[in-house]
Amino acid sequence: MWNNITSCSLWRLSPSFMSSRIQTLTPLFIRHYKDFCKNRQTIWTLRNSLCQVLKKTVPTLTCNMFPHCFVSNKARYGQYKKTFPVLDGSIPSVCEHVFEENLRNSEACIQSFVFEIRYSELLCKVSKGGGESAILRHTQRNKKLLVRERLRMLLDDETFLELSPFAGFDLPYGDVPAAGCLTGIGKICGVWCVFVANDATVKGGTAYPISVKKQLRAQQIAIQNRLLSIYLVDSGGAFLPLQAELFPDQSHGGRVFYNEAIMSAMKIPQVAVVCGSCTAGGAYVPTVAEETVIVDKIGSMFLAGPPLVKAATGEDISPEDLGGASMHSKVSGCVDHFASSEKEAYECVRNIVLTLNYELPPEETLEYDDPLYSAEELLGLAPRGYSYTLHIKLILSRLIDGSRFQEFKAEYGTTLVTGFAHMEGHLVGIVANNGQLTHDASLKGSHFVQLCSQRSIPILFLQNTAPHAPEPTSLSQAEDHTNRLKAQASMMAAVACAAVPKITLVIGGCYGNESYAMARDDDCTGDDSELKHLKEKLDEESSAFHSSARLWDDGIILPQNSRKVIAQCLTIMKQQKYQIASLQHYPVIRL
Ligand code: COA
């Protein structure tokens, strides 16, 4: 089972940086941009003259800070045949037994019990939200569509990259298996959008701490990739028994509304649909959004619902009169569009997207070759343990276009493999563990990551870190150890500062557990059963399911789907290249 962690960031001018220069720049920019639109051949003229204008006005600005599409030379490169060397991905016969063992393990992870969890079974369970009776209440009594049906009505097609579906499934929140909200990335009218959709079958769509974390992660992805955000709001606000873990802190519930305002100021549109009863925090999300649709009879919004009004003032009032669709669209102005059905509401959202004036990537069909080796064989290459790891190039040859790889520093620091390849036509820099991260491997990684950053190429990390090296027992070993740590620190700094999208695919262990257990062994006075219990706990807590439930990653994917998912991420990340950096520094505020 492989974890997929997607985190991405691209350079962008921060709105505050540009604000003081906006008066000077805007007319010039518009003039040059119009010329550019008329005749794409003026691209270099446009870029150069803008750079000159900006350099005069903003001395620290470099040409590289422009939206990438203005400086791309991809069209010129496109005519050249991709001639990177082809990797030999055939499995050596001496490794066949390891391949077979890995294959058995991968199939077991998907189909049969491992740590009492089955991937397919768990996926099915979390997709049912709060269970059968809650689904009946939602659909029969409350006459609402289920969250996945809503998404189906909104999206252009079936393509939906769901984020962290296992979030919260094993956390001690009683009988609910999911975070009560679904997040993901899909397309509306050709525009990639991030979706945050409450699942009201899970405790009325109320927010648990993990639900807040999940929403914040979706917003972070939206910010980093400048993706339009769509909120389908059907939430009773905070899950009250856990309110102390939801309200006060910096990364708690209030951050969701803060982010909405910040994103709006960054010109990342915020659109909401009120498609259920929304109380307190559930009501803030659509109210802070730039444009909001409400569904008649189904949608309502209030800070406190009718029971609280009754308790506070003694007044009997219906949800409709207190905060229904008519009231908010005719009296309060808290929503902008009244829809008589859910279907109408989602059609309205699609129309709103058409008014965003978005620049979309040109309709280009990227030509690419499939890998020369079958993706199904990745099941036999996903290591069941670190000692079952086969050469990383066997995996690479099943992921990249035509199995072609332009390796960088092939003979140096060979426990890290670095180089360039294409994934469904997208150029990507690859940094892949192939053993311990030694001193030389770290320096090589650091160099390569900086190259990618310099060239604005997204980086794909294939992570399979070795168990901790034994503690040094001599002075010379200690010196080696220190040097290795220094080189690793240099690589860490290079990775942290690389201003390009980064995708991490965990293909094996993020180890530490074996040496951790042995270190405890020294101090441990417990008996065998205690050690066994400790080992079981470590095994369980090292599993992909455990990390995914806590949102340490963005989801678990099957090895054979890796290429598809990574290529999809690369496509989504590309959308922001076609937007102009924001020149605005204030959000749309609803009065
Ligand atoms: N905190 C904790 N649990 C809540 C909750 C909240 N704020 N709101 C609802 N629930 C639970 C209910 O106890 C019920 O649990 P159960 O399935 O174990 O019985 C479940 O969510 C569904 O609630 P129910 O009222 O039966 O469903 P509904 O569809 O008729 O109404 C709401 C859903 C959210 C509209 C309604 O429950 C409500 O108004 N809740 C109060 C919201 C509130 O005051 N929030 C303030 C937050 S600061």
XYZ file of N, CA and C in Angstrom, residues 2-8 161 163-164 217 220-221 224 459-463 501-507 510 544 547-548 551-557 565-566 569 573:
123
model
N 0.636 2.151 -0.853
C 1.493 3.342 -0.910
C 0.713 4.555 -0.440
N 1.368 5.354 0.346
C 0.758 6.617 0.755
C 1.078 7.673 -0.280
N 0.153 8.522 -0.527
C 0.441 9.628 -1.439
C 0.310 10.935 -0.687
N 1.398 11.626 -0.597
C 1.339 12.932 0.054
C 1.532 13.975 -1.015
N 0.571 14.815 -1.169
C 0.687 15.835 -2.191
C 0.822 17.182 -1.511
N 1.936 17.830 -1.709
C 2.006 19.189 -1.205
C 2.675 20.028 -2.271
N 2.151 21.158 -2.493
C 2.618 21.905 -3.640
C 2.678 23.387 -3.358
N -10.402 13.571 -7.524
C -9.275 13.109 -6.719
C -9.639 13.319 -5.254
N -9.470 13.454 -1.371
C -8.361 13.633 -0.435
C -8.702 12.939 0.879
N -7.759 12.238 1.413
C -7.844 11.642 2.758
C -9.187 10.988 3.070
N -6.618 21.423 5.410
C -5.677 20.851 4.430
C -6.181 21.108 2.996
N -5.484 24.576 2.203
C -4.050 24.800 1.960
C -3.686 24.408 0.524
N -4.234 23.288 0.081
C -3.982 22.853 -1.301
C -4.556 23.883 -2.273
N -2.159 26.916 -2.227
C -0.860 26.677 -2.876
C -0.983 26.515 -4.381
N 8.742 18.434 -8.512
C 9.575 17.320 -8.040
C 8.679 16.205 -7.500
N 9.017 14.984 -7.900
C 8.343 13.807 -7.348
C 9.345 13.066 -6.464
N 9.007 12.927 -5.179
C 9.854 12.169 -4.259
C 9.264 10.765 -4.119
N 10.096 9.749 -4.305
C 9.669 8.373 -4.019
C 10.382 7.978 -2.735
N 9.605 7.849 -1.683
C 10.228 7.725 -0.366
C 10.183 6.292 0.172
N 6.196 22.840 -7.198
C 5.301 21.839 -6.630
C 6.068 20.570 -6.258
N 5.683 19.985 -5.127
C 6.355 18.755 -4.685
C 5.290 17.701 -4.398
N 5.531 16.510 -4.908
C 4.623 15.386 -4.636
C 5.466 14.309 -3.980
N 4.984 13.756 -2.878
C 5.716 12.652 -2.252
C 4.879 11.390 -2.300
N 5.474 10.345 -2.807
C 4.816 9.041 -2.820
C 5.617 8.139 -1.877
N 5.005 7.756 -0.778
C 5.703 6.879 0.171
C 5.533 5.457 -0.342
N 6.634 4.860 -0.791
C 6.517 3.544 -1.438
C 6.978 2.418 -0.529
N 8.630 4.571 6.312
C 9.253 5.751 6.901
C 9.742 5.203 8.234
N 0.042 2.366 6.939
C -0.468 3.458 6.113
C -1.839 3.919 6.626
N -1.483 6.359 9.600
C -1.040 7.716 9.245
C -2.128 8.447 8.464
N -2.809 7.707 7.591
C -3.821 8.355 6.763
C -5.015 8.820 7.596
N -4.317 12.181 8.900
C -3.990 13.192 7.892
C -2.509 13.534 7.851
N -1.660 12.533 8.112
C -0.230 12.777 7.935
C 0.096 12.705 6.441
N -0.862 12.281 5.655
C -0.707 12.229 4.204
C -2.052 12.594 3.590
N -2.128 12.607 2.281
C -3.383 12.974 1.620
C -4.172 11.772 1.122
N -3.746 10.582 1.500
C -4.534 9.421 1.125
C -3.672 8.244 0.714
N -4.289 7.079 0.722
C -3.588 5.857 0.326
C -4.017 5.514 -1.097
N -3.057 5.197 -1.930
C -3.425 4.773 -3.283
C -2.843 3.393 -3.546
N -2.481 8.826 -10.757
C -2.705 9.838 -9.718
C -1.654 10.949 -9.803
N -0.398 10.564 -9.992
C 0.662 11.586 -10.058
C 0.448 12.486 -11.277
N -2.225 14.926 -10.539
C -1.734 16.023 -9.683
C -0.957 17.038 -10.517
N -1.869 20.977 -10.894
C -0.914 22.027 -10.503
C -0.657 23.022 -11.634
